[in-house]
PDB file of C-alpha atoms in Angstrom:
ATOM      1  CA  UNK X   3      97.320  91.408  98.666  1.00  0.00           C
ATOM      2  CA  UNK X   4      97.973  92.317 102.019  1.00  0.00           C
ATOM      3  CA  UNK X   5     100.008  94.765 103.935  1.00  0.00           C
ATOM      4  CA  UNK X   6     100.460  95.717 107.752  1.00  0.00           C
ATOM      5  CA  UNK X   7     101.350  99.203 107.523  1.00  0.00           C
ATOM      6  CA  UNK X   8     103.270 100.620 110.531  1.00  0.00           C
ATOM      7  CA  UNK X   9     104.473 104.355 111.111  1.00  0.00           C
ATOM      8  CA  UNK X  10     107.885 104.155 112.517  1.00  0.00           C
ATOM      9  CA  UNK X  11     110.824 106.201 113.840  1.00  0.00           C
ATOM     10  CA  UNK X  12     113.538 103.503 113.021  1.00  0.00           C
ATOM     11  CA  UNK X  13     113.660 100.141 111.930  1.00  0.00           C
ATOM     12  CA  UNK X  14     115.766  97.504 110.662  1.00  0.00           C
ATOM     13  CA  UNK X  15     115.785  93.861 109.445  1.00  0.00           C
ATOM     14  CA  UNK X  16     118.390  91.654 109.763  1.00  0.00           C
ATOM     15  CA  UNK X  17     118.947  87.915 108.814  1.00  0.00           C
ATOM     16  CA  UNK X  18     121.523  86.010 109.640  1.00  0.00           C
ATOM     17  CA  UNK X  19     123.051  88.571 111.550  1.00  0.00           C
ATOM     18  CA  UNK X  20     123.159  90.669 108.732  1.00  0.00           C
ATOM     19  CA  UNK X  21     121.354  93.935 108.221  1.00  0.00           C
ATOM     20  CA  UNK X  22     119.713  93.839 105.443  1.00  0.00           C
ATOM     21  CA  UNK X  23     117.400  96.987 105.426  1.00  0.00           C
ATOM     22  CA  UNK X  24     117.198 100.186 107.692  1.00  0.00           C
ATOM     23  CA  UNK X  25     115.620 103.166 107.488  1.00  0.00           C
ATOM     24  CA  UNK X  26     114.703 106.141 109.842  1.00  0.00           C
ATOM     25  CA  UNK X  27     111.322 107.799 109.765  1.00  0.00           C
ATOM     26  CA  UNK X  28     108.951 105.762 107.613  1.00  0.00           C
ATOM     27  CA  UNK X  29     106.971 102.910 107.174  1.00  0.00           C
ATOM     28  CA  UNK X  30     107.239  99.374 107.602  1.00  0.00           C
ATOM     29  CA  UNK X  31     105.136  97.335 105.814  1.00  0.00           C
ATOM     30  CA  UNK X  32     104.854  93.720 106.584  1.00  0.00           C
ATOM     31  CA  UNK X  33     103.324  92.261 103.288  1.00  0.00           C
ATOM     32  CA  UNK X  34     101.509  88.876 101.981  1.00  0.00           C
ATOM     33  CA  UNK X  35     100.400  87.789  98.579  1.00  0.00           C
ATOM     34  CA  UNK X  36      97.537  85.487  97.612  1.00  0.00           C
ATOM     35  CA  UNK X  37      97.321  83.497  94.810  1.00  0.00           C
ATOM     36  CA  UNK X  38      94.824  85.485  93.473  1.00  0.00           C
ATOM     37  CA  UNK X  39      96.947  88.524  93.675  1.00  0.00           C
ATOM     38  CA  UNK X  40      98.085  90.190  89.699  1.00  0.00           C
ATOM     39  CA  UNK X  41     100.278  93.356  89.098  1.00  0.00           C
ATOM     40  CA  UNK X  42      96.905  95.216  89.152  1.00  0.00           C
ATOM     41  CA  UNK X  43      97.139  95.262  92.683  1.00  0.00           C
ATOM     42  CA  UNK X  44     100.835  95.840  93.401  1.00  0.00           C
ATOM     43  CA  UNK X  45     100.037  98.798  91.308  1.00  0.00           C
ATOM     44  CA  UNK X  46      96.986  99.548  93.427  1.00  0.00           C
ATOM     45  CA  UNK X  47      98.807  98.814  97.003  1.00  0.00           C
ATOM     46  CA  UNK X  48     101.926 100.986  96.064  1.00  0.00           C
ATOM     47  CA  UNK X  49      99.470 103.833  95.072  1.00  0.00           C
ATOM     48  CA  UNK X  50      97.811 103.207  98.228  1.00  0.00           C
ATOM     49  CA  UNK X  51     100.781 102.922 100.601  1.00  0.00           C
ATOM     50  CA  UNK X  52     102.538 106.053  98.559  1.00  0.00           C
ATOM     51  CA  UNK X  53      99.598 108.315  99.230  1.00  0.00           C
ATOM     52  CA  UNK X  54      98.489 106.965 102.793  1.00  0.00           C
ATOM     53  CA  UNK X  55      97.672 110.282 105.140  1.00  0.00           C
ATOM     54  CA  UNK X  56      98.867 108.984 108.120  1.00  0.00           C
ATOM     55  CA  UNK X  57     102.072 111.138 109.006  1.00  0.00           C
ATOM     56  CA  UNK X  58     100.802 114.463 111.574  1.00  0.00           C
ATOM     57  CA  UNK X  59     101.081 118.150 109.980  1.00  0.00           C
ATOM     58  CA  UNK X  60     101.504 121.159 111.473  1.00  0.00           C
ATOM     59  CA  UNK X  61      98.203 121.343 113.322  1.00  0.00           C
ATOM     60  CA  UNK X  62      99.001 117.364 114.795  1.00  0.00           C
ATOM     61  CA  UNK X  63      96.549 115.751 112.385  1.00  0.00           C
ATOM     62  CA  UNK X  64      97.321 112.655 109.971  1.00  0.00           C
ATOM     63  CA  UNK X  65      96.868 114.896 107.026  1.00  0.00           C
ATOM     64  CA  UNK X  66     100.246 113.608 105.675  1.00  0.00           C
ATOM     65  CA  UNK X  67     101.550 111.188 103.517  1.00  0.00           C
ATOM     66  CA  UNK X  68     105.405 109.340 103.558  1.00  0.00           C
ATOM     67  CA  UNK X  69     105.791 110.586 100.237  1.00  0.00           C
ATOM     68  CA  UNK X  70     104.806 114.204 101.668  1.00  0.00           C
ATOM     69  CA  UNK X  71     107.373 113.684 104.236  1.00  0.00           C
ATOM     70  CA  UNK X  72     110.231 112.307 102.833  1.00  0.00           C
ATOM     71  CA  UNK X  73     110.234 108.827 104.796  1.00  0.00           C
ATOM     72  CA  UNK X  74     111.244 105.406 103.666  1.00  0.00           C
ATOM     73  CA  UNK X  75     109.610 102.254 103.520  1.00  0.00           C
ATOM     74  CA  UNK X  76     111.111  98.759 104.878  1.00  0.00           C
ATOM     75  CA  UNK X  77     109.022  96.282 103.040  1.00  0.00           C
ATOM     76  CA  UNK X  78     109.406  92.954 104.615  1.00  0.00           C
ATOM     77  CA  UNK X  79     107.815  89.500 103.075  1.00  0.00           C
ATOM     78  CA  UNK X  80     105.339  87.801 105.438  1.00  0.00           C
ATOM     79  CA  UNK X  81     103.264  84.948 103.732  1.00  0.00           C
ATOM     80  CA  UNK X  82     101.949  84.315 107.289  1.00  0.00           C
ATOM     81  CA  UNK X  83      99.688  87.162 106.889  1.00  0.00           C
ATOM     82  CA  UNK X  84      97.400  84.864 104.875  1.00  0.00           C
ATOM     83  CA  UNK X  85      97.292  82.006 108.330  1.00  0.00           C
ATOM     84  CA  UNK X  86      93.772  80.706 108.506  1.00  0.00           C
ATOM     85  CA  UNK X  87      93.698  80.120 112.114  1.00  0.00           C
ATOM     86  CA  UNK X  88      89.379  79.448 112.848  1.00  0.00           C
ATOM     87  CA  UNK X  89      89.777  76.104 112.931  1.00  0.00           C
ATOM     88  CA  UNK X  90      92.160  74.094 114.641  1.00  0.00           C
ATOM     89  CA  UNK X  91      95.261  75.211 116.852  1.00  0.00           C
ATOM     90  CA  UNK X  92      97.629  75.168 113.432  1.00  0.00           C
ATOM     91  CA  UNK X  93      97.363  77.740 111.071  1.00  0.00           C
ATOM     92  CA  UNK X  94      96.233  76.564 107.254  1.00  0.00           C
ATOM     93  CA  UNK X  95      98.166  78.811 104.954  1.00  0.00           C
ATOM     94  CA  UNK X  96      96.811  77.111 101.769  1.00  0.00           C
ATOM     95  CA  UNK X  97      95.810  80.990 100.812  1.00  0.00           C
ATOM     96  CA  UNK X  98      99.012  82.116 100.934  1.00  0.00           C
ATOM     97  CA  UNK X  99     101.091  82.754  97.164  1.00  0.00           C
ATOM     98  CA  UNK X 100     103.201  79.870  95.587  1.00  0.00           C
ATOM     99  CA  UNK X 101     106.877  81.239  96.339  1.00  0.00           C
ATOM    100  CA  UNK X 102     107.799  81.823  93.023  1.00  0.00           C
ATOM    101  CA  UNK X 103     104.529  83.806  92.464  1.00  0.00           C
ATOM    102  CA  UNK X 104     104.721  85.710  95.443  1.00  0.00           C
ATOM    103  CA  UNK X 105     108.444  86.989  95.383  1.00  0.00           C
ATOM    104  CA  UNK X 106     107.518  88.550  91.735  1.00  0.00           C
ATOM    105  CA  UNK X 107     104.793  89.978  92.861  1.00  0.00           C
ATOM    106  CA  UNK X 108     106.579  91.151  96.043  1.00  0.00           C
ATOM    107  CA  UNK X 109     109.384  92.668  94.025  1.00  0.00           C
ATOM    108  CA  UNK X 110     107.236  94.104  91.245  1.00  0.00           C
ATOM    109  CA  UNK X 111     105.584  95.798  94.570  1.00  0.00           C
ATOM    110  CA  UNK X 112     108.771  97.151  95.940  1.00  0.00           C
ATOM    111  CA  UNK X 113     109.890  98.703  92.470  1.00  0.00           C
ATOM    112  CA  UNK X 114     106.756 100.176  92.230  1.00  0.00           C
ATOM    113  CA  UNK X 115     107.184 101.965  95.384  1.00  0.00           C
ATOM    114  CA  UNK X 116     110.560 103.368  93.913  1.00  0.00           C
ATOM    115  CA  UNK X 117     109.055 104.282  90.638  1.00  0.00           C
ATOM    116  CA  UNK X 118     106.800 106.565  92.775  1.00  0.00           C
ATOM    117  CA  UNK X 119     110.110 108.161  94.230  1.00  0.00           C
ATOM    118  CA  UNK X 120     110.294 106.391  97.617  1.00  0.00           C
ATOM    119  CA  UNK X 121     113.381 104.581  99.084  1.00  0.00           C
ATOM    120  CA  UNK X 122     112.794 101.396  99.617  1.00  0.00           C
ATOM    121  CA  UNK X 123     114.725  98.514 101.976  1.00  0.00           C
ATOM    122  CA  UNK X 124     113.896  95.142 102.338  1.00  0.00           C
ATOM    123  CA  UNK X 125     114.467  91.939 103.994  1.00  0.00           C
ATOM    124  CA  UNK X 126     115.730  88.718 102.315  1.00  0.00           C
ATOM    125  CA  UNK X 127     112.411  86.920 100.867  1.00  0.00           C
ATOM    126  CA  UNK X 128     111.739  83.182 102.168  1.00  0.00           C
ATOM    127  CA  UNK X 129     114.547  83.931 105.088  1.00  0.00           C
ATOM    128  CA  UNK X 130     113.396  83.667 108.815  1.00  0.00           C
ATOM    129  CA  UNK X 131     114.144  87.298 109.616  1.00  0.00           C
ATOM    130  CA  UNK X 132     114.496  89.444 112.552  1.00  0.00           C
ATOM    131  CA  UNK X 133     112.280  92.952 111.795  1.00  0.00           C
ATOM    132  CA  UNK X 134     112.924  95.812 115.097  1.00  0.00           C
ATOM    133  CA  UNK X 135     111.053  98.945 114.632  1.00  0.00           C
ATOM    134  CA  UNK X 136     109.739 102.172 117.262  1.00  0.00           C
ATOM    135  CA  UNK X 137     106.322 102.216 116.053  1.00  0.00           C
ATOM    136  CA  UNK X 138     105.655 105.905 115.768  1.00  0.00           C
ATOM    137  CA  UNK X 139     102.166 106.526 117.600  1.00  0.00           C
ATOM    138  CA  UNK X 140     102.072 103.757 117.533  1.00  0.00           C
ATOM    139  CA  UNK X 141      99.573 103.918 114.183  1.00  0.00           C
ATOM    140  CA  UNK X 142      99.298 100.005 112.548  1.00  0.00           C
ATOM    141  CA  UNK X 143      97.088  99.734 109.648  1.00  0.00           C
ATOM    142  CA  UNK X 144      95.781  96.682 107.623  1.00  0.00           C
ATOM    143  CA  UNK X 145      95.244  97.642 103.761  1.00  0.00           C
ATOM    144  CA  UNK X 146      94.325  95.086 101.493  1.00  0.00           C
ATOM    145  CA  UNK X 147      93.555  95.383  97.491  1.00  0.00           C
ATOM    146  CA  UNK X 148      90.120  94.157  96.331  1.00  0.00           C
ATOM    147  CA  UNK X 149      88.306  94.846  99.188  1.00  0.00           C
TER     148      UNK X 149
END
């Protein structure tokens, strides 16, 4: 599994001119599942993204977490986060989740998120959608589970 983690100030997804998630301060997390991927680590990733230190305190250091803070998450599907793009000028995406895998996986990730008390938006799975954020920072971070 595979997220892109981005601090943000706003952000919003919308698909066919429809807004389908928004939040203020938060993350958005741009997210892709292998076919390797098991609820061991959505479990893992939630965990991970829940406790993530990367909001400032006080003093201006990431000593914070969006739990600690009370942000949000946008959690947007993006199997193009497993493109294999060494060879060739076409991406493979052979390592890339099975649709019907991946959307359980992604929406056994998301409830996890909300178990651990966080409010959680999302896109539209499989939809071609349009994601605007203010990255706060701007802080980006790659996390992935089994690594």
């Amino acid at each position: 599994m595979k997220v892109v983690a981005q601090r943000s100030k706003a952000a919003k997804v919308t698909v066919e001119g429809e807004v389908t998630g928004s939040i203020d301060s938060g993350l958005v997390l741009l997210v892709g599942i292998t076919h390797e991927d098991t609820l061991a680590d959505v479990r893992w990733m939630a965990d991970k993204v829940a406790g993530l230190r990367i909001f400032e305190d006080e003093s201006e250091k990431m000593n914070l977490s969006v739990t600690d803070v009370g942000g949000s998450i946008l959690s947007v599907s993006q199997f193009t986060l497993y493109g294999d793009s060494r060879k060739g000028r076409r991406p493979n995406f052979m390592a890339a989740a099975r649709p019907d895998q991946a959307e359980t996986l992604y929406n056994a990730f998301n409830d996890a998120l909300r178990e651990l008390g966080l409010r959680v938006e999302t896109g539209r799975f499989g939809a071609m959608m349009d994601v605007q954020l203010t990255n706060d920072g701007p802080v980006t971070l790659i996390l992935e589970s089994g690594a």
